[in-house]
């Protein structure tokens, strides 16, 4: 039983990483209706920016704020320059664009900062949290930040004018345009916010997985899986999905014989798909009603 | 510009409607292309012949995805798994059971059809990104499954299997590479013709009806679940044949050759070639074979970035892929004829 509790706790700790990423995924999905495959690389690039700032002697929190602002602007710029011209192109062409963006960012980061693994500082320290060996203060801090972000987003979307406008632009663009919402800029704003959230995720994850251009590959896959599991229309679902995926993955690795590190991912994904077969819109997602 | 015209029926639709007649090339053009494919190997070096063989093989794999996505509107990131099953079926049969390479191809097509059909069953419940995730899971699981210990006797584990390259039969005076090229060409042409006919048949129309509007299709009497799983089966079978040919051409199979990267390349090939336009599959295949090499030769360190920029250029210029160029060319030729 102790093994079980320990594994669940460890799962929650890794789940926090996935939850963070899933939140960023859901954000951009809400704004543009696509899964952005380059999201992880964008987060990685932001994290490198903050690392570079710290190397130049900027303090952690200053670097954090500058990176956040940079990511927000960069996200908007990417949307305006690269993806706005593709707005009328077929969905699959857009997906190809994401893959191209992925390749560009990954390869440039590799050239600028090379592929060696770098240490990344944490603001929360890495002592055991409340005497538990399994969760460090950093991981607890990460869970805290994720929950705070979620609350912030909830209030933003439910109680601010601009949040309402963004939701309207995403769900019924035509009607939103008729009531005077600039839907095109709402999409750009969505990109900016998603990139900023992604950069927070990146900066929180970097102390755990270490900083290098490929650090996000695995995390993004779990982030997607978590977002899909929780339901792509629900930020709350994404966070719950993230924790669930973390726990799933740890329990599968412990209790199913013959499952090494290698098979953890396929098993976690298989589980998620079994859930989806029963609940096709994810655990907390809204069922899409089709008009005939 | 009629090329950019599309029927945007509903927002959630993944694939735009393709006019049925635009799915193939005209007879004249096809014959010219075929003649070129037959004659070129007589004048070029073995390495180029090998690359042309790979182009046909990847072209087949992209074609398979095109039938699934462009035909029936189902998205898949799991094509690398079907490709791997085909490759391993051939390799194992050739190396362990000493079966002739040509005979392994129909066998792997059958095996892959069954595999794809079975996978299509649970996938029926899913669509859009959810289906993408499910197929993605298949693609990530496949290399790990091939590495499993109890299969190691057959699959060679992480090491993989070495496949013997066949000699030209009947004492034909050509190199192994040239023979393999012509063998691949025969298989490719056969499958291409079959696919074109499939899409023109009752089943093909059913696929497209499902792609364009599932509810309307089912109310017209199309058995949606049967045709959706059938599309998965056919697509997997063709991908499996491509995998078999690939294994024979490369002379080697290993789990790590069939990762998600392969599935993503095939997807890019489909987009570049034009979703739903079968001849475009081979244009797309050329893109995914040659452009990464080109990017590498422009800049070693930044090859990924160069590749990304080239890809962006292509999708800006022709968001509908090579199909758009073909349609423009056709209109241009039509105008010339009128004058």
XYZ file of C-alpha atoms in Angstrom:
631
model
C 0.000 0.000 0.000
C 2.867 2.354 0.781
C 4.358 1.619 -2.611
C 1.033 2.537 -4.153
C 0.722 5.863 -2.323
C 4.308 6.696 -3.124
C 3.826 5.978 -6.792
C 0.664 8.056 -6.892
C 2.493 10.964 -5.249
C 5.383 10.662 -7.669
C 2.841 10.517 -10.475
C 1.227 13.729 -9.288
C 4.629 15.378 -9.201
C 5.413 14.498 -12.822
C 1.771 15.134 -13.663
C 2.263 18.778 -12.721
C 4.660 19.117 -15.664
C 2.137 17.619 -18.046
C -0.679 19.702 -16.584
C 1.278 22.893 -17.223
C 1.930 21.952 -20.817
C -1.619 20.715 -21.358
C -2.928 24.051 -20.155
C -0.893 25.839 -22.817
C -2.133 23.369 -25.434
C -5.767 23.915 -24.496
C -5.313 27.682 -24.481
C -4.180 27.766 -28.071
C -6.734 25.170 -29.088
C -9.436 27.422 -27.685
C -8.119 30.335 -29.678
C -7.330 28.746 -33.032
C -9.010 25.333 -33.074
C -5.783 23.507 -33.991
C -3.249 21.588 -31.954
C 0.009 23.461 -32.292
C 2.807 20.931 -32.701
C 5.429 23.628 -32.295
C 4.162 24.663 -28.869
C 6.805 22.692 -26.998
C 9.607 24.130 -29.087
C 8.302 27.638 -28.532
C 8.340 26.995 -24.791
C 11.859 25.601 -25.041
C 13.053 28.684 -26.902
C 11.535 31.003 -24.275
C 13.225 29.012 -21.545
C 16.554 29.417 -23.301
C 15.978 33.186 -23.475
C 15.449 33.326 -19.725
C 18.548 31.165 -19.186
C 20.588 33.499 -21.367
C 19.315 36.522 -19.424
C 20.361 34.865 -16.169
C 23.770 34.117 -17.653
C 24.089 37.836 -18.282
C 23.423 38.457 -14.601
C 19.703 39.268 -14.570
C 17.961 37.965 -11.433
C 15.540 35.027 -11.693
C 12.316 36.972 -11.336
C 13.396 39.772 -13.646
C 14.343 37.193 -16.255
C 11.002 35.482 -15.654
C 9.034 38.661 -16.326
C 11.109 39.672 -19.352
C 10.737 36.183 -20.832
C 7.001 36.264 -20.261
C 6.694 39.573 -22.085
C 9.009 38.394 -24.855
C 6.999 35.192 -25.343
C 3.718 37.055 -25.470
C 5.014 39.377 -28.161
C 6.759 36.576 -30.028
C 3.577 34.490 -30.051
C 1.614 37.376 -31.546
C 4.383 38.038 -34.059
C 4.467 34.397 -35.179
C 0.726 34.413 -35.703
C 0.735 37.726 -37.590
C 3.717 36.930 -39.806
C 3.538 33.186 -40.382
C 0.037 31.904 -39.807
C -2.302 34.756 -40.693
C -1.539 34.253 -44.417
C -2.542 30.608 -43.957
C -5.880 31.388 -42.332
C -7.787 30.447 -45.493
C -5.623 27.423 -46.334
C -6.868 23.902 -45.488
C -6.404 22.656 -41.917
C -3.819 20.059 -42.911
C -1.690 22.743 -44.552
C -1.720 24.614 -41.261
C -0.559 21.474 -39.489
C 2.317 21.236 -41.973
C 3.119 24.840 -41.054
C 3.350 23.867 -37.369
C 5.759 21.086 -38.257
C 7.865 23.541 -40.260
C 7.893 25.954 -37.306
C 8.947 23.079 -35.056
C 11.921 22.300 -37.308
C 12.967 25.953 -37.553
C 12.871 26.664 -33.805
C 14.504 23.391 -32.804
C 17.335 23.761 -35.241
C 17.992 27.450 -34.466
C 18.058 26.787 -30.726
C 20.535 23.997 -31.370
C 22.747 26.344 -33.328
C 22.574 29.248 -30.840
C 22.883 27.308 -27.577
C 24.132 23.895 -28.821
C 22.844 20.528 -27.668
C 24.676 20.154 -24.363
C 22.510 19.726 -21.284
C 22.317 22.785 -19.029
C 21.355 23.218 -15.389
C 18.402 25.498 -14.783
C 17.706 27.174 -11.427
C 14.477 26.871 -9.477
C 12.953 29.636 -7.355
C 11.402 27.157 -4.935
C 14.500 25.211 -3.872
C 14.735 21.466 -4.127
C 14.472 20.334 -0.510
C 11.968 17.557 0.306
C 8.477 19.002 0.597
C 6.839 18.541 4.046
C 9.311 15.739 4.782
C 8.227 13.646 1.816
C 11.071 12.210 -0.236
C 8.960 12.013 -3.357
C 7.822 15.569 -3.847
C 10.400 18.321 -3.700
C 9.555 21.919 -2.922
C 10.116 22.666 -6.580
C 7.476 20.196 -7.642
C 5.087 21.470 -4.995
C 5.752 24.993 -6.246
C 5.052 23.827 -9.761
C 1.706 22.358 -8.755
C 0.912 25.614 -6.971
C 1.756 27.732 -10.006
C -0.321 25.467 -12.265
C -3.340 25.818 -10.009
C -2.866 29.595 -9.805
C -2.616 29.835 -13.583
C -5.771 27.804 -13.932
C -7.663 30.090 -11.534
C -6.347 33.156 -13.328
C -7.454 31.803 -16.690
C -10.842 30.866 -15.329
C -11.466 34.401 -14.127
C -10.071 35.867 -17.322
C -12.376 33.825 -19.534
C -15.472 34.019 -17.351
C -15.418 37.561 -16.012
C -13.557 39.863 -18.387
C -14.869 41.419 -21.571
C -11.858 40.391 -23.574
C -12.057 36.818 -22.283
C -15.670 36.660 -23.377
C -14.716 38.106 -26.767
C -12.026 35.463 -27.193
C -14.440 32.665 -26.369
C -16.967 34.062 -28.814
C -14.388 34.427 -31.577
C -13.283 30.835 -31.127
C -16.698 29.215 -30.991
C -18.732 31.164 -33.571
C -16.414 33.453 -35.552
C -19.119 34.710 -37.920
C -21.513 35.864 -35.211
C -18.636 37.268 -33.169
C -17.609 39.390 -36.127
C -21.186 40.641 -36.479
C -21.236 41.963 -32.928
C -18.022 43.846 -33.569
C -15.321 41.567 -32.246
C -12.050 41.701 -34.134
C -11.714 37.924 -34.471
C -8.410 38.065 -36.295
C -6.746 39.878 -33.387
C -8.403 37.569 -30.880
C -6.550 34.705 -32.563
C -3.282 36.623 -32.306
C -4.003 37.328 -28.648
C -4.653 33.612 -28.119
C -1.268 32.806 -29.632
C 0.411 35.366 -27.388
C -1.234 34.025 -24.232
C -0.559 30.423 -25.150
C 3.086 31.178 -25.822
C 3.388 33.014 -22.507
C 1.804 30.110 -20.625
C 4.061 27.749 -22.538
C 7.092 29.742 -21.424
C 5.990 29.463 -17.783
C 5.638 25.722 -18.291
C 9.079 25.604 -19.874
C 10.738 27.529 -17.051
C 9.100 25.290 -14.444
C 9.951 22.079 -16.270
C 13.560 22.952 -17.102
C 14.925 22.322 -13.562
C 13.460 18.798 -13.696
C 14.290 17.625 -17.210
C 17.328 19.942 -17.718
C 17.615 22.493 -20.438
C 18.418 21.395 -23.987
C 16.783 21.895 -27.395
C 15.013 18.522 -27.310
C 13.751 18.794 -23.737
C 10.140 19.324 -24.750
C 9.713 16.387 -27.109
C 8.507 13.914 -24.516
C 6.722 16.499 -22.405
C 4.682 17.817 -25.288
C 3.410 14.351 -26.189
C 2.215 13.845 -22.628
C 0.829 17.373 -22.627
C -1.224 16.640 -25.746
C -2.371 13.345 -24.321
C -3.391 15.074 -21.096
C -5.237 17.824 -22.940
C -7.100 15.333 -25.094
C -7.909 13.138 -22.101
C -9.305 16.050 -20.122
C -11.222 17.376 -23.092
C -9.762 19.995 -25.377
C -12.435 22.541 -24.586
C -11.745 22.643 -20.877
C -8.673 24.182 -19.170
C -9.754 22.496 -15.943
C -9.936 19.160 -17.755
C -6.427 19.720 -19.097
C -4.985 20.119 -15.616
C -6.847 17.092 -14.254
C -5.808 15.181 -17.372
C -2.180 16.126 -16.737
C -2.205 14.747 -13.205
C -4.063 11.610 -14.331
C -1.553 10.924 -17.099
C 1.323 11.317 -14.629
C -0.276 8.870 -12.217
C -1.257 6.403 -14.981
C 2.237 6.383 -16.310
C 3.839 5.734 -12.931
C 1.407 3.012 -11.928
C 1.771 1.248 -15.295
C 5.534 1.326 -14.903
C 5.308 -0.166 -11.406
C 2.567 -2.740 -11.596
C 2.503 -4.125 -15.130
C 5.343 -6.634 -15.459
C 7.810 -6.217 -18.274
C 7.101 -2.511 -18.684
C 10.360 -0.657 -18.737
C 10.767 3.033 -19.307
C 10.391 2.363 -23.007
C 6.872 0.982 -22.864
C 5.529 3.530 -20.376
C 4.461 5.955 -23.075
C 2.612 3.477 -25.328
C 0.769 2.068 -22.318
C -0.228 5.480 -21.053
C -1.455 6.357 -24.532
C -3.336 3.073 -24.875
C -5.115 3.785 -21.603
C -6.047 7.259 -22.750
C -7.442 5.896 -25.980
C -9.532 3.372 -24.102
C -10.965 6.275 -22.120
C -11.618 8.191 -25.320
C -13.406 5.252 -26.915
C -15.874 5.397 -24.025
C -15.976 9.177 -23.773
C -15.050 10.574 -27.206
C -14.976 14.224 -26.123
C -12.611 13.631 -23.220
C -13.457 13.550 -19.533
C -14.560 17.159 -19.152
C -14.950 18.220 -22.761
C -18.151 19.513 -24.229
C -19.744 17.157 -26.738
C -19.705 18.905 -30.092
C -23.189 19.085 -31.477
C -23.284 18.954 -35.250
C -25.883 20.868 -37.163
C -27.344 18.799 -39.974
C -8.679 31.112 -59.454
C -10.722 27.989 -59.319
C -7.909 26.034 -57.693
C -8.354 27.875 -54.464
C -12.088 27.419 -54.490
C -13.295 24.956 -51.966
C -16.527 23.888 -50.462
C -16.275 24.823 -46.821
C -19.251 22.884 -45.670
C -18.629 22.966 -41.944
C -15.886 24.230 -39.723
C -14.903 20.872 -38.286
C -14.173 19.289 -41.631
C -10.548 18.223 -41.940
C -10.285 17.818 -45.681
C -11.697 20.117 -48.287
C -13.852 18.583 -50.954
C -11.940 17.583 -54.054
C -13.735 17.406 -57.375
C -13.792 13.750 -58.323
C -12.390 14.161 -61.795
C -9.429 16.116 -60.479
C -8.173 13.130 -58.492
C -6.048 11.703 -61.329
C -3.941 12.766 -64.274
C -5.119 12.694 -67.881
C -4.238 9.615 -69.957
C -1.702 11.455 -72.134
C 0.226 12.905 -69.198
C 0.192 9.556 -67.420
C 1.734 7.799 -70.426
C 4.481 10.410 -70.740
C 5.342 10.065 -67.039
C 5.341 6.276 -67.337
C 7.641 6.369 -70.370
C 10.038 8.633 -68.500
C 10.015 6.286 -65.501
C 10.770 3.340 -67.796
C 13.573 4.994 -69.740
C 15.474 7.121 -67.217
C 17.194 4.216 -65.344
C 19.014 3.260 -68.541
C 20.983 6.483 -68.476
C 21.761 7.170 -64.804
C 24.024 5.825 -62.060
C 23.053 3.085 -59.607
C 22.708 5.502 -56.699
C 20.178 7.598 -58.575
C 18.298 4.430 -59.496
C 18.193 3.548 -55.797
C 16.811 6.987 -54.984
C 14.168 6.629 -57.666
C 13.204 3.275 -56.155
C 12.821 4.933 -52.756
C 10.773 7.689 -54.376
C 8.315 5.137 -55.745
C 8.187 3.358 -52.379
C 7.519 6.520 -50.374
C 5.122 7.569 -53.095
C 3.123 4.407 -52.459
C 3.089 5.078 -48.733
C 1.903 8.657 -49.280
C -0.704 7.373 -51.738
C -1.998 5.057 -49.026
C -2.367 7.963 -46.613
C -4.019 9.952 -49.375
C -6.681 7.284 -49.832
C -7.344 7.342 -46.097
C -7.271 11.110 -45.538
C -8.032 12.533 -48.959
C -10.494 9.762 -49.766
C -12.356 8.938 -46.590
C -11.437 11.996 -44.509
C -9.764 10.116 -41.664
C -6.494 11.490 -40.379
C -3.639 9.191 -39.441
C -0.242 9.700 -37.860
C 0.208 5.949 -37.539
C 1.262 5.087 -41.076
C 4.802 4.299 -39.904
C 3.374 1.401 -37.874
C 1.756 -0.170 -40.942
C 4.943 0.432 -42.891
C 6.914 -1.350 -40.156
C 4.534 -4.323 -40.115
C 4.906 -4.699 -43.888
C 8.688 -4.394 -43.739
C 9.017 -6.914 -40.917
C 6.606 -9.372 -42.515
C 8.730 -9.466 -45.636
C 12.031 -9.530 -43.796
C 11.003 -12.338 -41.450
C 9.493 -14.435 -44.242
C 12.537 -13.974 -46.452
C 15.181 -14.561 -43.826
C 13.546 -17.188 -41.597
C 11.253 -19.043 -43.984
C 13.257 -18.524 -47.189
C 10.215 -17.386 -49.092
C 10.781 -15.624 -52.417
C 10.746 -11.815 -52.038
C 8.010 -11.355 -54.618
C 5.706 -13.741 -52.772
C 6.181 -11.933 -49.460
C 4.535 -8.826 -50.881
C 0.970 -10.139 -51.203
C 1.408 -11.816 -47.816
C 2.401 -8.580 -46.126
C -0.439 -6.770 -47.904
C -2.867 -9.299 -46.411
C -1.333 -9.097 -42.942
C -1.408 -5.298 -42.999
C -4.957 -5.214 -44.316
C -6.051 -7.306 -41.336
C -4.060 -5.150 -38.942
C -5.414 -1.907 -40.374
C -8.956 -3.215 -40.462
C -8.785 -4.272 -36.808
C -7.253 -0.944 -35.819
C -9.972 0.860 -37.724
C -12.657 -0.755 -35.539
C -11.953 1.097 -32.254
C -10.859 4.151 -34.246
C -14.444 4.410 -35.521
C -15.424 6.121 -32.323
C -12.804 8.809 -32.778
C -12.366 11.634 -35.242
C -10.201 14.695 -35.782
C -7.522 15.279 -33.161
C -8.671 12.295 -31.145
C -8.051 9.991 -34.075
C -4.715 11.731 -34.622
C -3.746 10.938 -31.036
C -4.837 7.303 -31.308
C -2.864 6.736 -34.508
C 0.035 8.627 -32.983
C -0.015 6.182 -30.059
C 0.179 3.312 -32.530
C 3.195 4.905 -34.195
C 5.073 5.417 -30.912
C 4.236 1.928 -29.664
C 5.371 0.073 -32.772
C 9.183 0.415 -32.439
C 8.918 -0.586 -28.771
C 6.772 -3.617 -29.610
C 9.286 -4.746 -32.224
C 12.017 -4.611 -29.593
C 10.148 -6.900 -27.176
C 12.246 -9.765 -25.840
C 10.038 -12.675 -26.754
C 9.923 -11.578 -30.388
C 13.664 -11.174 -30.554
C 14.249 -14.564 -32.157
C 12.167 -13.453 -35.120
C 12.743 -9.713 -35.291
C 16.362 -9.550 -34.203
C 15.462 -7.072 -31.424
C 17.195 -3.698 -31.477
C 19.733 -5.014 -34.003
C 17.103 -5.641 -36.638
C 17.421 -8.001 -39.576
C 19.585 -7.918 -42.672
C 17.645 -8.661 -45.853
C 19.272 -10.184 -48.940
C 18.894 -8.154 -52.103
C 17.393 -10.244 -54.928
C 19.169 -10.772 -58.283
C 17.445 -10.098 -61.576
C 15.482 -13.197 -62.656
C 15.666 -15.124 -65.961
C 19.301 -14.089 -66.387
C 18.304 -10.530 -67.353
C 21.432 -8.446 -67.893
C 20.822 -5.731 -65.294
C 22.204 -4.817 -61.877
C 20.334 -5.686 -58.687
C 19.412 -2.025 -58.227
C 18.008 -1.706 -61.716
C 15.991 -4.896 -61.393
C 14.613 -3.812 -58.055
C 13.651 -0.481 -59.577
C 11.669 -2.116 -62.359
C 10.111 -4.565 -59.924
C 9.029 -1.644 -57.702
C 7.764 0.226 -60.740
C 5.557 -2.698 -61.751
C 4.091 -2.993 -58.263
C 3.629 0.778 -58.034
C 1.844 1.074 -61.360
C -0.415 -1.845 -60.462
C -1.332 -0.355 -57.110
C -1.786 3.107 -58.588
C -4.248 1.791 -61.169
C -6.077 -0.214 -58.514
C -6.330 2.857 -56.278
C -7.632 5.067 -59.054
C -10.255 2.458 -59.861
C -11.102 2.009 -56.202
C -11.795 5.714 -55.812
C -13.934 5.708 -58.956
C -15.937 2.729 -57.791
C -18.961 2.491 -55.529
C -16.649 2.100 -52.514
C -14.643 5.161 -53.528
C -17.785 7.249 -53.807
C -18.820 5.971 -50.402
C -15.445 7.081 -48.959
C -15.869 10.555 -50.386
C -19.458 10.824 -49.253
C -18.295 10.028 -45.715
C -15.496 12.559 -45.996
C -17.783 15.317 -47.174
C -20.642 14.723 -44.779
C -20.925 11.684 -42.600
C -24.527 12.199 -41.598
C -25.696 12.784 -45.146
C -23.760 9.715 -46.301
C -25.350 7.459 -43.724
C -28.825 8.747 -44.500
C -28.203 7.896 -48.153
C -27.565 4.315 -47.134
C -23.774 4.265 -46.951
C -22.628 1.869 -44.249
C -20.344 4.373 -42.534
C -18.538 2.056 -40.159
C -17.885 -0.579 -42.821
C -16.384 1.895 -45.274
C -14.351 3.697 -42.639
C -12.695 0.475 -41.465
C -12.320 -0.622 -45.084
C -10.446 2.609 -45.828
C -8.120 1.894 -42.918
C -7.573 -1.650 -44.157
C -6.805 -0.631 -47.734
C -4.523 2.159 -46.611
C -2.646 -0.169 -44.263
C -2.315 -2.821 -46.981
C -0.765 -0.387 -49.465
C 1.519 1.046 -46.785
C 2.520 -2.516 -45.932
C 3.473 -3.209 -49.547
C 5.549 -0.024 -49.511
C 7.169 -1.248 -46.301
C 8.017 -4.620 -47.848
C 9.553 -2.996 -50.903
C 11.402 -0.580 -48.630
C 12.870 -3.431 -46.593
C 14.072 -5.190 -49.755
C 15.509 -1.991 -51.230
C 17.324 -0.861 -48.066
C 18.315 -4.483 -47.254
C 17.777 -3.854 -43.573
C 14.951 -3.547 -41.075
C 15.348 -2.154 -37.532
C 12.756 -0.860 -35.065
C 14.189 2.642 -35.019
C 13.764 3.139 -38.753
C 10.009 3.189 -38.274
C 9.406 5.915 -35.710
C 6.878 8.711 -35.675
C 9.312 10.759 -37.783
C 8.479 8.529 -40.739
C 4.750 9.024 -40.190
C 5.234 12.797 -40.040
C 7.281 12.759 -43.268
C 4.534 10.816 -45.013
C 2.010 13.350 -43.770
C 4.121 16.237 -45.103
C 4.428 14.389 -48.407
C 0.661 14.228 -48.635
C 0.195 17.941 -47.925
C 2.894 18.980 -50.396
C 1.471 16.697 -53.075
C -2.077 17.858 -52.530
C -4.547 16.131 -50.231
C -6.833 13.869 -52.229
C -4.861 14.051 -55.478
C -3.281 10.657 -56.100
C -0.510 11.612 -58.572
C 0.579 14.282 -56.100
C 1.678 11.510 -53.741
C 4.787 10.996 -55.859
C 5.549 14.714 -55.949
C 5.217 14.734 -52.169
C 7.493 11.711 -51.927
C 10.114 13.550 -53.959
C 9.819 16.475 -51.532
C 10.360 14.367 -48.420
C 13.290 12.483 -49.967
C 15.214 15.305 -51.627
C 14.439 18.475 -49.671
C 16.009 17.330 -46.362
C 19.196 16.426 -48.276
C 19.106 19.762 -50.013
C 18.671 21.552 -46.676
C 21.633 19.624 -45.304
C 23.816 20.702 -48.210
C 22.833 24.368 -47.788
C 23.717 24.439 -44.094
C 24.729 21.530 -41.889
C 24.029 23.184 -38.538
C 20.774 24.788 -39.569
C 19.438 22.023 -41.816
C 16.220 21.773 -39.783
C 15.608 25.499 -40.090
C 16.302 25.503 -43.815
C 13.911 22.577 -44.237
C 11.261 24.443 -42.243
C 11.688 27.600 -44.314
C 11.445 25.633 -47.570
C 8.321 23.912 -46.290
C 6.800 27.288 -45.388
C 7.621 28.599 -48.856
C 5.862 25.657 -50.460
C 2.712 25.975 -48.371
C 2.564 29.745 -48.911
C 2.936 29.473 -52.653
C 0.645 26.469 -53.085
C -1.498 25.868 -49.995
C -3.263 23.068 -51.866
C -0.067 21.339 -52.871
C 1.075 20.146 -56.259
C -2.562 19.654 -57.238
C -2.911 23.420 -57.435
C -0.028 23.627 -59.924
C -1.543 20.830 -61.987
C -4.921 22.574 -62.139
C -3.301 25.885 -63.096
C -1.303 24.080 -65.785
C -4.469 22.510 -67.126
C -6.245 25.877 -67.322
C -3.237 27.390 -69.035
C -3.160 24.572 -71.596
C -6.898 24.994 -72.136
C -6.433 28.728 -72.850
C -3.635 28.031 -75.297
C -5.829 25.609 -77.171
C -8.630 28.191 -77.486
C -6.365 30.866 -78.970
